[in-house]
Structures are given as structure tokens and as C-alpha cells.
PDB file of C-alpha atoms and ligand atoms in Angstrom:
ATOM      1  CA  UNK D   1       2.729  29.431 -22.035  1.00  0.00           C
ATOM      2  CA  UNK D   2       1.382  27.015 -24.507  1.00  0.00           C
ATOM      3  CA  UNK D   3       1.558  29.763 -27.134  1.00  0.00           C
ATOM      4  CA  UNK D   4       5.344  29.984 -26.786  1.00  0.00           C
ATOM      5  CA  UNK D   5       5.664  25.809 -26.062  1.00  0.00           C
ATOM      6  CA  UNK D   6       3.878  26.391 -29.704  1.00  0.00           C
ATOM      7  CA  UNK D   7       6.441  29.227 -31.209  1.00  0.00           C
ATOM      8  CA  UNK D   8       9.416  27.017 -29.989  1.00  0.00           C
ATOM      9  CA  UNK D   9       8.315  23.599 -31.660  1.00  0.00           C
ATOM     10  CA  UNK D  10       8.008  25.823 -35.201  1.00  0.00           C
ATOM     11  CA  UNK D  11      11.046  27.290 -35.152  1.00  0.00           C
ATOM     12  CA  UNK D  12      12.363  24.277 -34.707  1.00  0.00           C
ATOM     13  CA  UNK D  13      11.027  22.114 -37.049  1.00  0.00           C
ATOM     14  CA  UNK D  14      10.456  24.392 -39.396  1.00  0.00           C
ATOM     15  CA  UNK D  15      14.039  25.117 -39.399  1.00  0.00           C
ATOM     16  CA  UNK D  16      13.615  29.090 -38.750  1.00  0.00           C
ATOM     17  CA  UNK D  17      10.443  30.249 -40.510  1.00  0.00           C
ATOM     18  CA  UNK D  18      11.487  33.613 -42.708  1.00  0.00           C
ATOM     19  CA  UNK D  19       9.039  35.954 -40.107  1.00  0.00           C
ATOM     20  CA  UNK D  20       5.407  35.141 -41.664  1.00  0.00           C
ATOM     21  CA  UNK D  21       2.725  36.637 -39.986  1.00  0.00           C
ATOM     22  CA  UNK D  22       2.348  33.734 -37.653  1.00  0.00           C
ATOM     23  CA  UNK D  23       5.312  35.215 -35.761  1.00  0.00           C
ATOM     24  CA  UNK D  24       3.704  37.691 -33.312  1.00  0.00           C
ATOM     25  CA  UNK D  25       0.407  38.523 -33.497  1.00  0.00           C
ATOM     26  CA  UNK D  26      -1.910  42.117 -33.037  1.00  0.00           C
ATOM     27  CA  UNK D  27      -3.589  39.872 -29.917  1.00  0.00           C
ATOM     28  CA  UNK D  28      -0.667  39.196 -28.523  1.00  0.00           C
ATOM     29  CA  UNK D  29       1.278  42.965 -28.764  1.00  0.00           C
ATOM     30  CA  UNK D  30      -2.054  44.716 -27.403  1.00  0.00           C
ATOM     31  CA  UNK D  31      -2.557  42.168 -24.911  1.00  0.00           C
ATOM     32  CA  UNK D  32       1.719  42.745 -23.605  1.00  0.00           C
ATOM     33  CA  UNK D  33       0.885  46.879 -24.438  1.00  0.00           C
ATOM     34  CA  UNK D  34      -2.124  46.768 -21.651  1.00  0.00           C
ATOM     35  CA  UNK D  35      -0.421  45.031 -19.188  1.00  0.00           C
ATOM     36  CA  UNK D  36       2.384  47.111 -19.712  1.00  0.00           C
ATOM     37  CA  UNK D  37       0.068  50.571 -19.739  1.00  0.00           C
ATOM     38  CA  UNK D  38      -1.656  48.972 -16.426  1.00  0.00           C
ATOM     39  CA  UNK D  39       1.891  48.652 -14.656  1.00  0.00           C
ATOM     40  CA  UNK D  40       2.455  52.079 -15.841  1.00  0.00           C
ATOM     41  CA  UNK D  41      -0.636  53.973 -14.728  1.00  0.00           C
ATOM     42  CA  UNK D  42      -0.574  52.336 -11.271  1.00  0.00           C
ATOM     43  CA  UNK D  43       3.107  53.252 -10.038  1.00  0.00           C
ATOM     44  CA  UNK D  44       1.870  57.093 -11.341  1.00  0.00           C
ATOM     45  CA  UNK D  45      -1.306  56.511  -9.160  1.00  0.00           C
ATOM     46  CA  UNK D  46       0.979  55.616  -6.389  1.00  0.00           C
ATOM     47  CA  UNK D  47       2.959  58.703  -7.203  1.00  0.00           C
ATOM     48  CA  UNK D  48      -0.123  60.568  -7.093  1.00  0.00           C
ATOM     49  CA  UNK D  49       0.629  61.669 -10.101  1.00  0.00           C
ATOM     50  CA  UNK D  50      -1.804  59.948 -12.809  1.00  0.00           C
ATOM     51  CA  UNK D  51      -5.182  62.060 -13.947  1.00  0.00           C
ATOM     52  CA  UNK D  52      -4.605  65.148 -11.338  1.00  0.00           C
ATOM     53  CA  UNK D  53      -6.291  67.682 -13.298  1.00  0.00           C
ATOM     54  CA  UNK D  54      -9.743  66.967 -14.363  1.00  0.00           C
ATOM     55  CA  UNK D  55     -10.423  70.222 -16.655  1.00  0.00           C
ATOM     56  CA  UNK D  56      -6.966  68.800 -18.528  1.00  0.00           C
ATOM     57  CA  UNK D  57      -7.882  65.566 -18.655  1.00  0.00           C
ATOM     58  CA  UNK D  58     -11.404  66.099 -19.943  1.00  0.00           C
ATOM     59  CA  UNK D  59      -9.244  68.478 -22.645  1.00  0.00           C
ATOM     60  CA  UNK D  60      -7.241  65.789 -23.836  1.00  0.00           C
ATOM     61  CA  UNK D  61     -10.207  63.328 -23.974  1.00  0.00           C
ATOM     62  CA  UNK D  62     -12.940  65.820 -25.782  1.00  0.00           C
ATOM     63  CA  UNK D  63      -9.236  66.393 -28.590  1.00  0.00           C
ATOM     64  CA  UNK D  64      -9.056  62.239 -28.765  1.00  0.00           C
ATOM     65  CA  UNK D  65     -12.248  61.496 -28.931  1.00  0.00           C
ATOM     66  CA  UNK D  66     -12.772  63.987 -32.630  1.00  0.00           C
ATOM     67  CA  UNK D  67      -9.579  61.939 -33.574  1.00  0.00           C
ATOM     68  CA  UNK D  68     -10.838  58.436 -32.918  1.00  0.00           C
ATOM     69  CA  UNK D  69     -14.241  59.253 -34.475  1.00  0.00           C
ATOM     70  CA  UNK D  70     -12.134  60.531 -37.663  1.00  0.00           C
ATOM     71  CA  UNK D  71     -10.144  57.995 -37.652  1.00  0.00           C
ATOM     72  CA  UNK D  72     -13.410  55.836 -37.941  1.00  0.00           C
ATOM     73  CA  UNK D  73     -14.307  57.762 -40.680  1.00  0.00           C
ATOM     74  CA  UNK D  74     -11.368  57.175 -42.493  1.00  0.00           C
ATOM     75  CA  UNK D  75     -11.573  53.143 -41.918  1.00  0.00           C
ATOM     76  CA  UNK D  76     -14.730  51.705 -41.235  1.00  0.00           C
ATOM     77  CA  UNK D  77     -13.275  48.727 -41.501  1.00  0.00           C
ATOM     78  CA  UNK D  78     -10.836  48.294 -39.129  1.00  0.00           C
ATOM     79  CA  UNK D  79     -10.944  46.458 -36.335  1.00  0.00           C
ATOM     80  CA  UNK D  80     -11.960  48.845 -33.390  1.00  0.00           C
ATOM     81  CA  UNK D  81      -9.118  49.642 -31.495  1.00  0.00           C
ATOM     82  CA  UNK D  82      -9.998  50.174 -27.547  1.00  0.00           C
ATOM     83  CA  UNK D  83      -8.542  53.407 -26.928  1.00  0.00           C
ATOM     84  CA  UNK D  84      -7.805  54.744 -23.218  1.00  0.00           C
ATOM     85  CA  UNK D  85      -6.311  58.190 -22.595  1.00  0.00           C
ATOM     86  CA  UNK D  86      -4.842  59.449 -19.035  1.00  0.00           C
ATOM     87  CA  UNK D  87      -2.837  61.780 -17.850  1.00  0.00           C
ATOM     88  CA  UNK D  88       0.543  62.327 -16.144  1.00  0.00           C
ATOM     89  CA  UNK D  89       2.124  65.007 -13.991  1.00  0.00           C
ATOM     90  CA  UNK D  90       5.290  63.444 -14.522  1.00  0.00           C
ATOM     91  CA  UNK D  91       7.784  66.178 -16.239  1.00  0.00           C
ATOM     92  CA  UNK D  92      10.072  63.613 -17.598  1.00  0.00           C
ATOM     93  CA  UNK D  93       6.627  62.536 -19.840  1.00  0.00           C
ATOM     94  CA  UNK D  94       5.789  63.509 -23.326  1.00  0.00           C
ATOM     95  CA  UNK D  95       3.129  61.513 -24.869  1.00  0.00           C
ATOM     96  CA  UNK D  96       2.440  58.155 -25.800  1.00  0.00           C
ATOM     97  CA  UNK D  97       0.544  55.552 -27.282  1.00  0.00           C
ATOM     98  CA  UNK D  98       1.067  51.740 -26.935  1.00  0.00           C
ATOM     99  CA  UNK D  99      -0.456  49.223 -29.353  1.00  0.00           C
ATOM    100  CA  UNK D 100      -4.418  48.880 -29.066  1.00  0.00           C
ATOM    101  CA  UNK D 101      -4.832  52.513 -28.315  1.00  0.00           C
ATOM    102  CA  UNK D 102      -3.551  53.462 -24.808  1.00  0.00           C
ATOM    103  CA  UNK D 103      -2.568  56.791 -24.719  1.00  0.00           C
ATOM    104  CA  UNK D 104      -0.517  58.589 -21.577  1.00  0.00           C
ATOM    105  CA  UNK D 105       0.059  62.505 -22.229  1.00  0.00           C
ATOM    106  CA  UNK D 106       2.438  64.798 -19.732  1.00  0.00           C
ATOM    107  CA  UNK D 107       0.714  68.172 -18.545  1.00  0.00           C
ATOM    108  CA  UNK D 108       3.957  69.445 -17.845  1.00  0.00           C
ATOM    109  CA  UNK D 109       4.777  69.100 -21.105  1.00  0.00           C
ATOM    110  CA  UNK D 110       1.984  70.407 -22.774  1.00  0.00           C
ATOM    111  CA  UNK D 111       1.824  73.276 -20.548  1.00  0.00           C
ATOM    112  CA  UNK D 112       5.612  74.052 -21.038  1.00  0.00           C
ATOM    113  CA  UNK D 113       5.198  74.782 -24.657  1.00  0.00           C
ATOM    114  CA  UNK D 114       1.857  76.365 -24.081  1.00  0.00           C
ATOM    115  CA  UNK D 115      -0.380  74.153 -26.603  1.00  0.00           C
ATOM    116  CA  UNK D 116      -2.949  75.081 -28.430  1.00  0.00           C
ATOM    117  CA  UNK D 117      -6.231  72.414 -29.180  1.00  0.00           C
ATOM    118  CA  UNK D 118      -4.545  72.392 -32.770  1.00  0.00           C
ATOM    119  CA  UNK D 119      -1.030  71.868 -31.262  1.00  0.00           C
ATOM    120  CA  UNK D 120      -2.269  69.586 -28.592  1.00  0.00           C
ATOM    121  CA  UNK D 121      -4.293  67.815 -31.781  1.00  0.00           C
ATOM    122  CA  UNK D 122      -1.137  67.211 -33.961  1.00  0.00           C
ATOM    123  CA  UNK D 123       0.970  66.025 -30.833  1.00  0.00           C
ATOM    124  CA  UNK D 124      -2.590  63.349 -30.258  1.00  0.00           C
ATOM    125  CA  UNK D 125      -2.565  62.254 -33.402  1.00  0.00           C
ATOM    126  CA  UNK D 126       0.595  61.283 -34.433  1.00  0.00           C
ATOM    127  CA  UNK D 127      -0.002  59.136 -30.708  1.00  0.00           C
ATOM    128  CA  UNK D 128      -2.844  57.575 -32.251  1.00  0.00           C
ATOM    129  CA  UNK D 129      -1.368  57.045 -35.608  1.00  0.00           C
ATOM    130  CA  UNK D 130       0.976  54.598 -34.032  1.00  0.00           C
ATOM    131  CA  UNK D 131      -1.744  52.356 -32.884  1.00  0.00           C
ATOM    132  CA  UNK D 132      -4.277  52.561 -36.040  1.00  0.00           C
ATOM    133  CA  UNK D 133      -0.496  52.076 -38.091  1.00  0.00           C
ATOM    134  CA  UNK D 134      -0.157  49.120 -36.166  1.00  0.00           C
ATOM    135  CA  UNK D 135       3.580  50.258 -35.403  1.00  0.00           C
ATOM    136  CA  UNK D 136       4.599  48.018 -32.498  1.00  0.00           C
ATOM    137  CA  UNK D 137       3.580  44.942 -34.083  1.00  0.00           C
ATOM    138  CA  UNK D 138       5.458  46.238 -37.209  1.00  0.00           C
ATOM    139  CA  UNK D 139       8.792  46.633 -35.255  1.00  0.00           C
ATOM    140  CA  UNK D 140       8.553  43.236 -33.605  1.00  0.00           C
ATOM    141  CA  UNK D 141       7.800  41.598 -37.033  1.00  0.00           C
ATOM    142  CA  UNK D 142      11.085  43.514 -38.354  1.00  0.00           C
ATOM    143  CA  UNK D 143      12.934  42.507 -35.196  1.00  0.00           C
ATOM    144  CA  UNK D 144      11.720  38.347 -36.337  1.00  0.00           C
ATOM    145  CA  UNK D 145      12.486  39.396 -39.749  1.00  0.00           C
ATOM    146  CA  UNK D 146      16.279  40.331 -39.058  1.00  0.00           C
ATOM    147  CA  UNK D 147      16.958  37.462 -36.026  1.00  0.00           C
ATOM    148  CA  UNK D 148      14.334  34.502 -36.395  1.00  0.00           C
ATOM    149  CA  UNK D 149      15.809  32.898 -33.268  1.00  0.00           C
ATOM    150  CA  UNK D 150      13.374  35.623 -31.424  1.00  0.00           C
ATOM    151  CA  UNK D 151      10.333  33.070 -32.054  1.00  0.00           C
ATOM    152  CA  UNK D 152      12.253  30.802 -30.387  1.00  0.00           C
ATOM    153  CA  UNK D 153      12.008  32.763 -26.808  1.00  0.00           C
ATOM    154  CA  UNK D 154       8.574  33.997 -25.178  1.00  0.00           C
ATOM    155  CA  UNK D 155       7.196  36.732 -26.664  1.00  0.00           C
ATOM    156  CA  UNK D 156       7.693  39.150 -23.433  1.00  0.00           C
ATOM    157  CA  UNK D 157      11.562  38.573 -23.797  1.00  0.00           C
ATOM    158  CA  UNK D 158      11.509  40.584 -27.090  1.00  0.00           C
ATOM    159  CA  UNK D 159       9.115  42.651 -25.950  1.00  0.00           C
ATOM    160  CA  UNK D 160      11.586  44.041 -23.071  1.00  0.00           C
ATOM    161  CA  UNK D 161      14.503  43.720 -25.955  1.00  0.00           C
ATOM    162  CA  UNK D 162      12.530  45.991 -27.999  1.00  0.00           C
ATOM    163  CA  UNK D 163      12.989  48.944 -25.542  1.00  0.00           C
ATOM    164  CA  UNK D 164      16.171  48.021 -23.599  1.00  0.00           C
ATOM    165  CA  UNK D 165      18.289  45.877 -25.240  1.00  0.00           C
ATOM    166  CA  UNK D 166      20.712  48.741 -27.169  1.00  0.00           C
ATOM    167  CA  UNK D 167      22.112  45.758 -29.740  1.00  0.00           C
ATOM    168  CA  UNK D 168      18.338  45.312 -30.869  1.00  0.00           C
ATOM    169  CA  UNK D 169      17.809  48.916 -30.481  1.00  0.00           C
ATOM    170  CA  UNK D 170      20.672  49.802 -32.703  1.00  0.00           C
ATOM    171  CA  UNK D 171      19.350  47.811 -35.027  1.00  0.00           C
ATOM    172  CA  UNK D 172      15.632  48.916 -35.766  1.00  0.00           C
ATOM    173  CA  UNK D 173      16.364  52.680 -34.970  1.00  0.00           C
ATOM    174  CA  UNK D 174      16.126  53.938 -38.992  1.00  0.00           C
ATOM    175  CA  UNK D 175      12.827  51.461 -39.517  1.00  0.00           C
ATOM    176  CA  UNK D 176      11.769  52.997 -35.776  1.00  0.00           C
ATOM    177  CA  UNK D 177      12.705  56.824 -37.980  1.00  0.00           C
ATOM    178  CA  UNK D 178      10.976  55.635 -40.717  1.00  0.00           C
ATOM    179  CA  UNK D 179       7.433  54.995 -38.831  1.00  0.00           C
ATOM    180  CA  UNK D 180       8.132  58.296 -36.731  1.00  0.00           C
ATOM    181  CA  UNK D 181       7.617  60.441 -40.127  1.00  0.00           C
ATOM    182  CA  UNK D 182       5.075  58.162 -40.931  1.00  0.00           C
ATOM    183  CA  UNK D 183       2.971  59.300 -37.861  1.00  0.00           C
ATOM    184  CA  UNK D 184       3.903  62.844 -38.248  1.00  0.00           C
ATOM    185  CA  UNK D 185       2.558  62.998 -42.019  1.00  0.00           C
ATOM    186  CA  UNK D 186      -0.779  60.700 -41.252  1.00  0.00           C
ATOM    187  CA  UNK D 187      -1.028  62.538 -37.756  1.00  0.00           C
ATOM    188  CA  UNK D 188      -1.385  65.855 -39.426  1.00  0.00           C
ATOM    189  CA  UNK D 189      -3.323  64.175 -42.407  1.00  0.00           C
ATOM    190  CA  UNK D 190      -6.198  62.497 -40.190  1.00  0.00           C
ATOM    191  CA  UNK D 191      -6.383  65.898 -37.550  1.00  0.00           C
ATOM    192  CA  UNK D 192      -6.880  68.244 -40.689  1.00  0.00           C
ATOM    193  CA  UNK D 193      -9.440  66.024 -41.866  1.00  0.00           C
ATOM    194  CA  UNK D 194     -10.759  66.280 -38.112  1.00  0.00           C
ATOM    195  CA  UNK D 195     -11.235  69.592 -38.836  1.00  0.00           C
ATOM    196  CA  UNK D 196      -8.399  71.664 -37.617  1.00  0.00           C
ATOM    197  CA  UNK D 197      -6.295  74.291 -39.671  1.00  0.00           C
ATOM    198  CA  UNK D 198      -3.465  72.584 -41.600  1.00  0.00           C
ATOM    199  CA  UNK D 199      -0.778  75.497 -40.447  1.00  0.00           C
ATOM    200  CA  UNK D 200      -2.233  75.465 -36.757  1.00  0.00           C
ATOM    201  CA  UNK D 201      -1.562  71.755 -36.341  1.00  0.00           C
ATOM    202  CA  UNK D 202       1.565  72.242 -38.083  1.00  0.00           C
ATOM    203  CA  UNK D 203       2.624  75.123 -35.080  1.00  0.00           C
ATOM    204  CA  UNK D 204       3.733  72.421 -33.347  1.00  0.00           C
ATOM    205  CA  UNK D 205       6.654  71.328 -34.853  1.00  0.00           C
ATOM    206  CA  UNK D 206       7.221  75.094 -34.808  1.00  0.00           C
ATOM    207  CA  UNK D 207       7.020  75.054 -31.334  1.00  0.00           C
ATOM    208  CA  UNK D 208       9.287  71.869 -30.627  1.00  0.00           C
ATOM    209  CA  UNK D 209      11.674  73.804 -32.802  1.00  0.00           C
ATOM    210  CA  UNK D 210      12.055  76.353 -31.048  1.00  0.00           C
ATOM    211  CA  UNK D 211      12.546  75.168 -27.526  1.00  0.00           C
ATOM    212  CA  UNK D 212      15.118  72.985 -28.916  1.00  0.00           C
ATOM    213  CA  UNK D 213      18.635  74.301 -28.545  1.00  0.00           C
ATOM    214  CA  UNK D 214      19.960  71.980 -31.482  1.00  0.00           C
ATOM    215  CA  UNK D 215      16.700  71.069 -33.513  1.00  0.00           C
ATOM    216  CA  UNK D 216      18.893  70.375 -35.891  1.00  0.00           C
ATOM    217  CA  UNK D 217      20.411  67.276 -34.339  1.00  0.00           C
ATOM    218  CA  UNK D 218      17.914  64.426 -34.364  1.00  0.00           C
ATOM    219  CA  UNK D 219      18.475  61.239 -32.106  1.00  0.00           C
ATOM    220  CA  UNK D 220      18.454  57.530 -33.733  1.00  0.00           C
ATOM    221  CA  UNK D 221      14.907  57.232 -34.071  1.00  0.00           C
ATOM    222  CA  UNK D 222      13.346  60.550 -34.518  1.00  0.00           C
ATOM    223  CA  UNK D 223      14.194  63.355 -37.270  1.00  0.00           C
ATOM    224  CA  UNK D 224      15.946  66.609 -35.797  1.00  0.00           C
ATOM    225  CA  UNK D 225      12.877  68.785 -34.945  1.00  0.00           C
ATOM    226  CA  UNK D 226      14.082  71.079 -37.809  1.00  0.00           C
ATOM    227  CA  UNK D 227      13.458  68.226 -40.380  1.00  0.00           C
ATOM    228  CA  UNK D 228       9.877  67.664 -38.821  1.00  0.00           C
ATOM    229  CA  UNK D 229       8.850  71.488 -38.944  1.00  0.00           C
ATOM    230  CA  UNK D 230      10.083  72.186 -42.341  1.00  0.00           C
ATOM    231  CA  UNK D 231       8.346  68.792 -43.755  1.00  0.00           C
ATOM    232  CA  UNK D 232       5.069  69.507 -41.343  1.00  0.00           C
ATOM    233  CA  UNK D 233       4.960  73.162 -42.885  1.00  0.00           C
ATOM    234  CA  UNK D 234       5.593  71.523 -46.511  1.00  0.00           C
ATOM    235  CA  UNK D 235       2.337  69.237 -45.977  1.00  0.00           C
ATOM    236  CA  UNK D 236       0.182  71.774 -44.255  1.00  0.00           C
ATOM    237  CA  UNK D 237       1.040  74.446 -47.270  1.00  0.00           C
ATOM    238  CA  UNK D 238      -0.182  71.515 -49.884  1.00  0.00           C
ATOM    239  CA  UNK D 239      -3.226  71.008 -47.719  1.00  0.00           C
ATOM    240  CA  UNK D 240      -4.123  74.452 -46.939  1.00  0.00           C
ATOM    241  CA  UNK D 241      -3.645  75.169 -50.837  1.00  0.00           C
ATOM    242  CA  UNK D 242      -6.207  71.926 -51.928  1.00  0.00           C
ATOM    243  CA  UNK D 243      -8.472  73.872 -48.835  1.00  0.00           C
ATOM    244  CA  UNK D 244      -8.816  76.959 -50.779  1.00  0.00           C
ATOM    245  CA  UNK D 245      -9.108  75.460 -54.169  1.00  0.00           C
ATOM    246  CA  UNK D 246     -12.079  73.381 -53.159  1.00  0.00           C
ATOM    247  CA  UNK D 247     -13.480  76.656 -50.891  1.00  0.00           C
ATOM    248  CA  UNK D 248     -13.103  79.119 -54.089  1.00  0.00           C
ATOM    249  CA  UNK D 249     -15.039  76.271 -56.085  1.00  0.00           C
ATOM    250  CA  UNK D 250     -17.689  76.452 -53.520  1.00  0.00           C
ATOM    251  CA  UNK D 251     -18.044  80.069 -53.786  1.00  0.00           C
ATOM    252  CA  UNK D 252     -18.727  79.735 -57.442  1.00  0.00           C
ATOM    253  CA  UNK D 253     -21.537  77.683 -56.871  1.00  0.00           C
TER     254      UNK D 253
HETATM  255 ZN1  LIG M 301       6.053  58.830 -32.333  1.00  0.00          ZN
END
């Protein structure tokens, strides 16, 4: 409450700030993201469909857990993110991952296409890449950016704007495109540096392809899955080719 009593008086007397970083903050998007992920994971609970499978779950956690310990590699720094990871048997689920690191993956789905570890991998870490990319607190910095009146409400109000309101939507769908290839080219970055094959983790786009009977039509915020297999296939061919050089130097010694 206070925090938004405080967000009001600004924006008024500061005569609508131009969006500094004072705006909306990482504690307050991870803080909205668990209470959100709570909501989420109980009415699947009540469904009795949240964490059904235990062998699938413990899949997805043993593929998440080499991610987060690369992506700890790759930034000591950063501040730890807290991640979670669950489940769903809900078909009309994909993945997910909401700011702070809570991630919610669909065994339907990833038994439909028939995953691999690799596949499974790439689809995990461009989840994850959202979170260490800081993407949700990017898009409601944008959304200040465009319409400063927004630090004028409570924060949950553009929160629920953010994903309903089709105006607002509209509006951030090519910067929402724009971090989508993001986490599809650092996805398949930080799981080849995991360890996996560049191609295998690439198969996946392959895959979505494929069951897609126009993967050439992409929707406002994502590429067309052709565009994301041909550029996934472009980066794993670069990395597989830097692979082999540094292998074949290797041999020499
Ligand atoms: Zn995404």
C-alpha cells in the first residue's frame, strides 16, 4: 500500500517521471510472479493435476538443476534467483517461467512431441532465460516507458494489464518478439555450455516445426516456428563448428 501511496505522490509531483528505474522494481515483479505461481499451482493441486508423475518430475528437476548450476557459472555475480520447478498434467500447458525463477512444465506436452533430455533442455532453458534476462521486469519498464500514467496505479493493476488488457498487449507484442528470440539464442547458448549437443538441443525447434500445420505463421509475440528452427539450426551449426575446432586442437596436443 504505502509503496503505491509512494508511486502516486511521484508521479505527481514529479510531473510524470520518464520510466527510471525507480518505476517497478525486481522485488516487487518476483514478489507479484510468486503469488501469482502460488495461485497457479494450487487450483492444479485442486485439479489433481500438479506434480502427478514423480519419475517426470524428478526428470525435469535433475535437466534444471545442470541449467541453474550453468547458469551460475556463467554469472557468479548475480543475484541468486530462487528457482522452483513443478509439473502440470494440464494439456492446454506448455512451459513457463515467471520472474524469480518459477518454472511450470506440461507432461502432455512434452510427451506429445516425444522429447528428448536435449529437447526437453532447450525447451528449459529458454524458461529460465526469461528469469536470469530479467524479462518481466523489462516489459513492465517498457509498458512505464510508453504510458507513465501506469506509476500512477498499483503495481498489480499493470501487472493484470500486462497479460489481459489487448490495448497494452498490442502494444509490447514486437518488444515481447524481441525477448522471445532473445531466450531462444541464450537458451541454446547456456544448455550447450551445460553440456548438451548444439544440433540435439536445436531438434526442438525441429520438432515444433513439424507438428505445426503453418510454422510459417508466427503469432504477435513469438516468431513462426519456421523462423525459430532455421535460426536455432544457424546457431547450433556455428557452435558445433567452434566444438570441433577447439576438439581437433586438442587432438594435436
Ligand atoms: Zn518464451
Amino acid at each position: 500500500m504505502f509503496r503505491h501511496l509512494v508511486a502516486t505522490v511521484l508521479a505527481i509531483c514529479l510531473s510524470l517521471p520518464s520510466g527510471g528505474a525507480h518505476a517497478v522494481t525486481q522485488a516487487e515483479v518476483t514478489a507479484g510472479a510468486a503469488r501469482l505461481y502460488g495461485t497457479r499451482l494450487a487450483a492444479l493441486a485442486q485439479a489433481g493435476m500438479l506434480d502427478r508423475d514423480a519419475s517426470f518430475l524428478a526428470r525435469v528437476a535433475r535437466i534444471a538443476r545442470r541449467l541453474g548450476e550453468q547458469a551460475r557459472r556463467d554469472n557468479p555475480a548475480a543475484p541468486l534467483l530462487s528457482w522452483e520447478i513443478h509439473t502440470s498434467s494440464d494439456p492446454d500447458d506448455s512451459a513457463s517461467c515467471m520472474a524469480g525463477g518459477k518454472l511450470l512444465v506440461s507432461q502432455p506436452y512434452v510427451e506429445q512431441l516425444a522429447l528428448t533430455d536435449a529437447e526437453l533442455a532447450m525447451v528449459l532453458s529458454h524458461e529460465m532465460q526469461h528469469a536470469i534476462l530479467l524479462h518481466n521486469l523489462k516489459e513492465y519498464q517498457e509498458a512505464v516507458r510508453r504510458d507513465p500514467r501506469w506509476l500512477a496505479q498499483p503495481f498489480s493493476a499493470l501487472e493484470d494489464a500486462v497479460d489481459n488488457d489487448a490495448r497494452l498487449m498490442g502494444q509490447l507484442a514486437s518488444f515481447n518478439r524481441e525477448q522471445e528470440v532473445e531466450a531462444d539464442r541464450e537458451g541454446l547458448a547456456m544448455a550447450w555450455r551445460a553440456g548438451w549437443r548444439a544440433n540435439e538441443l536445436a531438434a526442438y525447434f525441429r520438432k515444433v516445426e513439424q507438428a505445426s500445420p503453418m510454422s510459417h505463421i508466427g503469432s504477435a509475440t513469438h516468431p513462426s516456428p519456421l523462423q525459430r528452427w532455421r535460426a536455432a539450426r544457424r546457431q547450433a551449426g556455428a557452435l558445433e563448428i567452434g566444438t570441433a575446432g577447439s576438439s581437433a586442437t586438442t587432438t594435436k596436443n
